[in-house]
XYZ file of C-alpha atoms in Angstrom:
56
model
C 23.256 -28.697 -2.545
C 23.781 -26.075 -0.219
C 20.905 -23.976 0.278
C 21.676 -20.090 0.479
C 18.850 -18.688 3.408
C 19.886 -14.872 2.843
C 18.943 -14.848 -1.033
C 15.918 -17.058 -0.413
C 14.406 -14.853 2.217
C 15.234 -12.083 0.157
C 13.406 -13.556 -2.580
C 10.691 -14.217 -0.696
C 10.021 -10.914 1.013
C 10.370 -9.189 -2.848
C 7.600 -12.333 -4.419
C 5.293 -11.429 -1.209
C 5.893 -7.349 -1.657
C 4.859 -8.138 -5.740
C 2.056 -10.454 -4.818
C 0.614 -7.643 -1.917
C 1.273 -4.709 -4.628
C -0.986 -6.375 -7.235
C -3.797 -6.808 -4.772
C -3.749 -3.325 -3.838
C -2.177 -4.044 -0.577
C 1.292 -1.736 0.517
C 2.020 -3.463 3.808
C 6.336 -3.717 2.589
C 7.173 -0.040 1.641
C 10.095 0.198 -1.285
C 11.997 1.738 2.035
C 11.925 -1.261 3.987
C 12.781 -3.602 1.336
C 16.026 -1.326 0.530
C 17.088 -1.639 4.065
C 16.359 -5.542 4.523
C 18.408 -5.715 1.281
C 20.989 -3.132 2.157
C 21.781 -4.957 5.772
C 22.066 -8.449 4.447
C 24.355 -7.115 2.017
C 26.691 -5.530 4.485
C 26.374 -8.722 6.716
C 27.358 -10.972 3.561
C 30.064 -8.621 2.840
C 31.472 -8.769 6.678
C 31.410 -12.442 6.650
C 32.682 -12.697 2.735
C 35.695 -10.658 4.380
C 35.983 -12.514 7.460
C 36.047 -15.707 6.059
C 38.674 -15.017 3.096
C 41.423 -13.832 5.348
C 40.858 -16.657 7.708
C 44.385 -19.136 7.742
C 43.998 -22.486 6.836
């Protein structure tokens, strides 16, 4: 079983945001979450394109 740390990290940050918002603490802004998710998605897109075009 291979663990995908990118999605696990995003999920944990999202869960922390929900928990903090429930207690009225707005430490993680929506814009920050969007920036992190967009950065990871861009990185994974580049890595996916690179690995799919390598010769065996």
